[in-house]
Amino acid sequence: MESDIKSLSLEELTQELAACGEKAFRAKQMYEWMHVKLARDFSEMTNLSKELREQCGSRYRYTALEAVRVQESKIDGTKKYLFKLSDGNMVESVWMRYRHGNSVCISSQVGCRMGCRFCASTLDGLERNLLPSEMLDQIYAITKLTGERVSNVVVMGTGEPLDNYENLLKFIRMLTDENGLHISQRNVTVSTCGIVPRMRQLAKERLQITLALSLHAVTDEKRRQLMPIANQYSIGELMEACRYYFEETGRRITFEYSLVGGVNDTDKDAERLGALAAPLGCHVNLIPVNPIKERDFVQSEAARIRAFKDKLEKKQINVTIRREMGRDIDGACGQLRRNYKNT
Ligand code: SAH
């Protein structure tokens, strides 16, 4: 396969072009076309010679996404995009407008092999990893389509980002690079189901991103019922990895906790969750489970959710209930892609 030019860092691009006798400033111009001006192909790069553009066109692959479906929420303006990749695979991304700026939720893989019971993205397994360029492209395409700057990026769409580690890291470095969109690392969140060795590896990268851990249960037994990954790593090991991450980076972890009616939403669960979060100063994000038709999980009652939150707050835990953005537009991970594939 030809190499993927939009996944090259500025340094790598400079080296590549130097090998064909091009000066460093040409690489910088081209990088700017790809990562700041968000060109869809080489032909847009009008300050570069036609020869150079043609040479690159025959030597490199230039990824671009095509929006095949866009759904806009009538409730809150959230937009969900279904994008077609160059090989015909589909990924979904979500654009949300908040008071503090626009946030995009991106996918890191086509499908997922983690098998979490309540999640629609994993029902057909993993198809393939996304390239760094294909993760960037989701943000670039949405920036162009909305005409608005993106200030926050969350890697919480389809896929397990730490199962695509090298590409994820390259993506984060390029997204936050001053020669690209230059999004602040503090405005990037990576959500993981808890692959312990990768969490430890990530801690050593010394990034200023936020790590979110999908915890969803406070005993190993219950967590194993919801998430197969819990068969590999215990909650004890996860907490150790969280402590290590916090110590290495100084960044507090977020615990994500999907509330499933009658499964993990008792006062006792809240108490245990508080006991896990308190020593690490974790923020807890409660997500009322988004029921998918393939499973019979139901949301907790509104009063139960409030009681759960109160219990945590009494322990001085910082808690938010995730606003259900885009509830009317196939909100749950992977639903849009599945619905499209199956029609
Ligand atoms: N693989 C990563 C990121 C993708 S999922 C992870 O596990 O964190 C993003 C978040 O949405 C995770 O916390 C996941 O557990 C949660 N999630 C997935 N499907 C859901 C559903 N139907 N209802 C509520 N939360 C869900």
PDB file of C-alpha atoms and ligand atoms in Angstrom, residues 108 112 114 116 118-121 155-161 190-194 212-216 227 256-259 287-292 322 332-333 335, ligand 1:
ATOM      1  CA  SER A 108     -10.783   4.998  16.881  1.00  0.00           C
ATOM      2  CA  CYS A 112     -14.498  -3.160  18.321  1.00  0.00           C
ATOM      3  CA  MET A 114     -13.921  -5.643  23.509  1.00  0.00           C
ATOM      4  CA  CYS A 116     -18.983  -4.868  26.360  1.00  0.00           C
ATOM      5  CA  PHE A 118     -24.442  -2.961  26.576  1.00  0.00           C
ATOM      6  CA  CYS A 119     -22.561  -1.494  23.606  1.00  0.00           C
ATOM      7  CA  ALA A 120     -23.758  -1.592  19.980  1.00  0.00           C
ATOM      8  CA  SER A 121     -20.303  -0.911  18.467  1.00  0.00           C
ATOM      9  CA  VAL A 155     -12.123   9.596  21.799  1.00  0.00           C
ATOM     10  CA  MET A 156     -15.311   7.895  22.939  1.00  0.00           C
ATOM     11  CA  GLY A 157     -16.903   6.757  19.720  1.00  0.00           C
ATOM     12  CA  THR A 158     -16.654   3.265  18.276  1.00  0.00           C
ATOM     13  CA  GLY A 159     -13.548   1.288  19.174  1.00  0.00           C
ATOM     14  CA  GLU A 160     -11.113   0.871  22.034  1.00  0.00           C
ATOM     15  CA  PRO A 161      -8.452   3.576  21.602  1.00  0.00           C
ATOM     16  CA  VAL A 190      -9.368   9.328  25.787  1.00  0.00           C
ATOM     17  CA  SER A 191     -11.816   6.775  27.140  1.00  0.00           C
ATOM     18  CA  THR A 192     -10.724   3.199  27.775  1.00  0.00           C
ATOM     19  CA  CYS A 193     -12.409   0.029  28.978  1.00  0.00           C
ATOM     20  CA  GLY A 194      -9.281  -0.524  31.079  1.00  0.00           C
ATOM     21  CA  ALA A 212     -11.445   8.353  31.309  1.00  0.00           C
ATOM     22  CA  LEU A 213     -11.919   4.828  32.597  1.00  0.00           C
ATOM     23  CA  SER A 214     -15.124   2.971  31.808  1.00  0.00           C
ATOM     24  CA  LEU A 215     -15.635   1.343  35.171  1.00  0.00           C
ATOM     25  CA  HIS A 216     -19.371   0.535  35.194  1.00  0.00           C
ATOM     26  CA  MET A 227     -17.299  -6.245  30.308  1.00  0.00           C
ATOM     27  CA  GLU A 256     -17.395   6.636  33.597  1.00  0.00           C
ATOM     28  CA  TYR A 257     -20.227   4.683  35.082  1.00  0.00           C
ATOM     29  CA  SER A 258     -23.184   3.635  32.931  1.00  0.00           C
ATOM     30  CA  LEU A 259     -26.155   3.188  35.213  1.00  0.00           C
ATOM     31  CA  ILE A 287     -24.229   7.778  32.034  1.00  0.00           C
ATOM     32  CA  PRO A 288     -27.833   6.554  32.070  1.00  0.00           C
ATOM     33  CA  VAL A 289     -27.463   3.426  29.920  1.00  0.00           C
ATOM     34  CA  ASN A 290     -28.707   3.894  26.403  1.00  0.00           C
ATOM     35  CA  PRO A 291     -30.716   0.732  25.719  1.00  0.00           C
ATOM     36  CA  ILE A 292     -29.877  -1.131  22.499  1.00  0.00           C
ATOM     37  CA  ARG A 322     -23.969  12.953  31.258  1.00  0.00           C
ATOM     38  CA  ALA A 332     -25.753   5.103  21.637  1.00  0.00           C
ATOM     39  CA  CYS A 333     -22.309   4.184  20.333  1.00  0.00           C
ATOM     40  CA  GLN A 335     -26.160   2.483  16.555  1.00  0.00           C
TER      41      GLN A 335
HETATM   42  N1  SAH B   1     -13.766   1.684  24.265  1.00  0.00           N
HETATM   43  C1  SAH B   1     -13.761   2.899  25.022  1.00  0.00           C
HETATM   44  C2  SAH B   1     -14.419   4.075  24.339  1.00  0.00           C
HETATM   45  C3  SAH B   1     -15.693   3.874  23.591  1.00  0.00           C
HETATM   46  S1  SAH B   1     -17.190   3.715  24.470  1.00  0.00           S
HETATM   47  C4  SAH B   1     -14.331   2.657  26.388  1.00  0.00           C
HETATM   48  O1  SAH B   1     -14.774   1.554  26.680  1.00  0.00           O
HETATM   49  O2  SAH B   1     -14.299   3.565  27.206  1.00  0.00           O
HETATM   50  C5  SAH B   1     -17.500   5.261  25.280  1.00  0.00           C
HETATM   51  C6  SAH B   1     -18.310   5.108  26.569  1.00  0.00           C
HETATM   52  O3  SAH B   1     -19.690   4.807  26.294  1.00  0.00           O
HETATM   53  C7  SAH B   1     -17.799   3.971  27.452  1.00  0.00           C
HETATM   54  O4  SAH B   1     -17.842   4.366  28.804  1.00  0.00           O
HETATM   55  C8  SAH B   1     -18.833   2.885  27.165  1.00  0.00           C
HETATM   56  O5  SAH B   1     -18.827   1.920  28.158  1.00  0.00           O
HETATM   57  C9  SAH B   1     -20.097   3.696  27.074  1.00  0.00           C
HETATM   58  N2  SAH B   1     -21.214   3.035  26.393  1.00  0.00           N
HETATM   59  C10 SAH B   1     -21.208   2.240  25.313  1.00  0.00           C
HETATM   60  N3  SAH B   1     -22.443   1.843  24.979  1.00  0.00           N
HETATM   61  C11 SAH B   1     -23.279   2.420  25.867  1.00  0.00           C
HETATM   62  C12 SAH B   1     -24.686   2.392  26.069  1.00  0.00           C
HETATM   63  N4  SAH B   1     -25.492   1.683  25.262  1.00  0.00           N
HETATM   64  N5  SAH B   1     -25.182   3.111  27.090  1.00  0.00           N
HETATM   65  C13 SAH B   1     -24.374   3.846  27.912  1.00  0.00           C
HETATM   66  N6  SAH B   1     -23.048   3.902  27.774  1.00  0.00           N
HETATM   67  C14 SAH B   1     -22.500   3.191  26.775  1.00  0.00           C
END
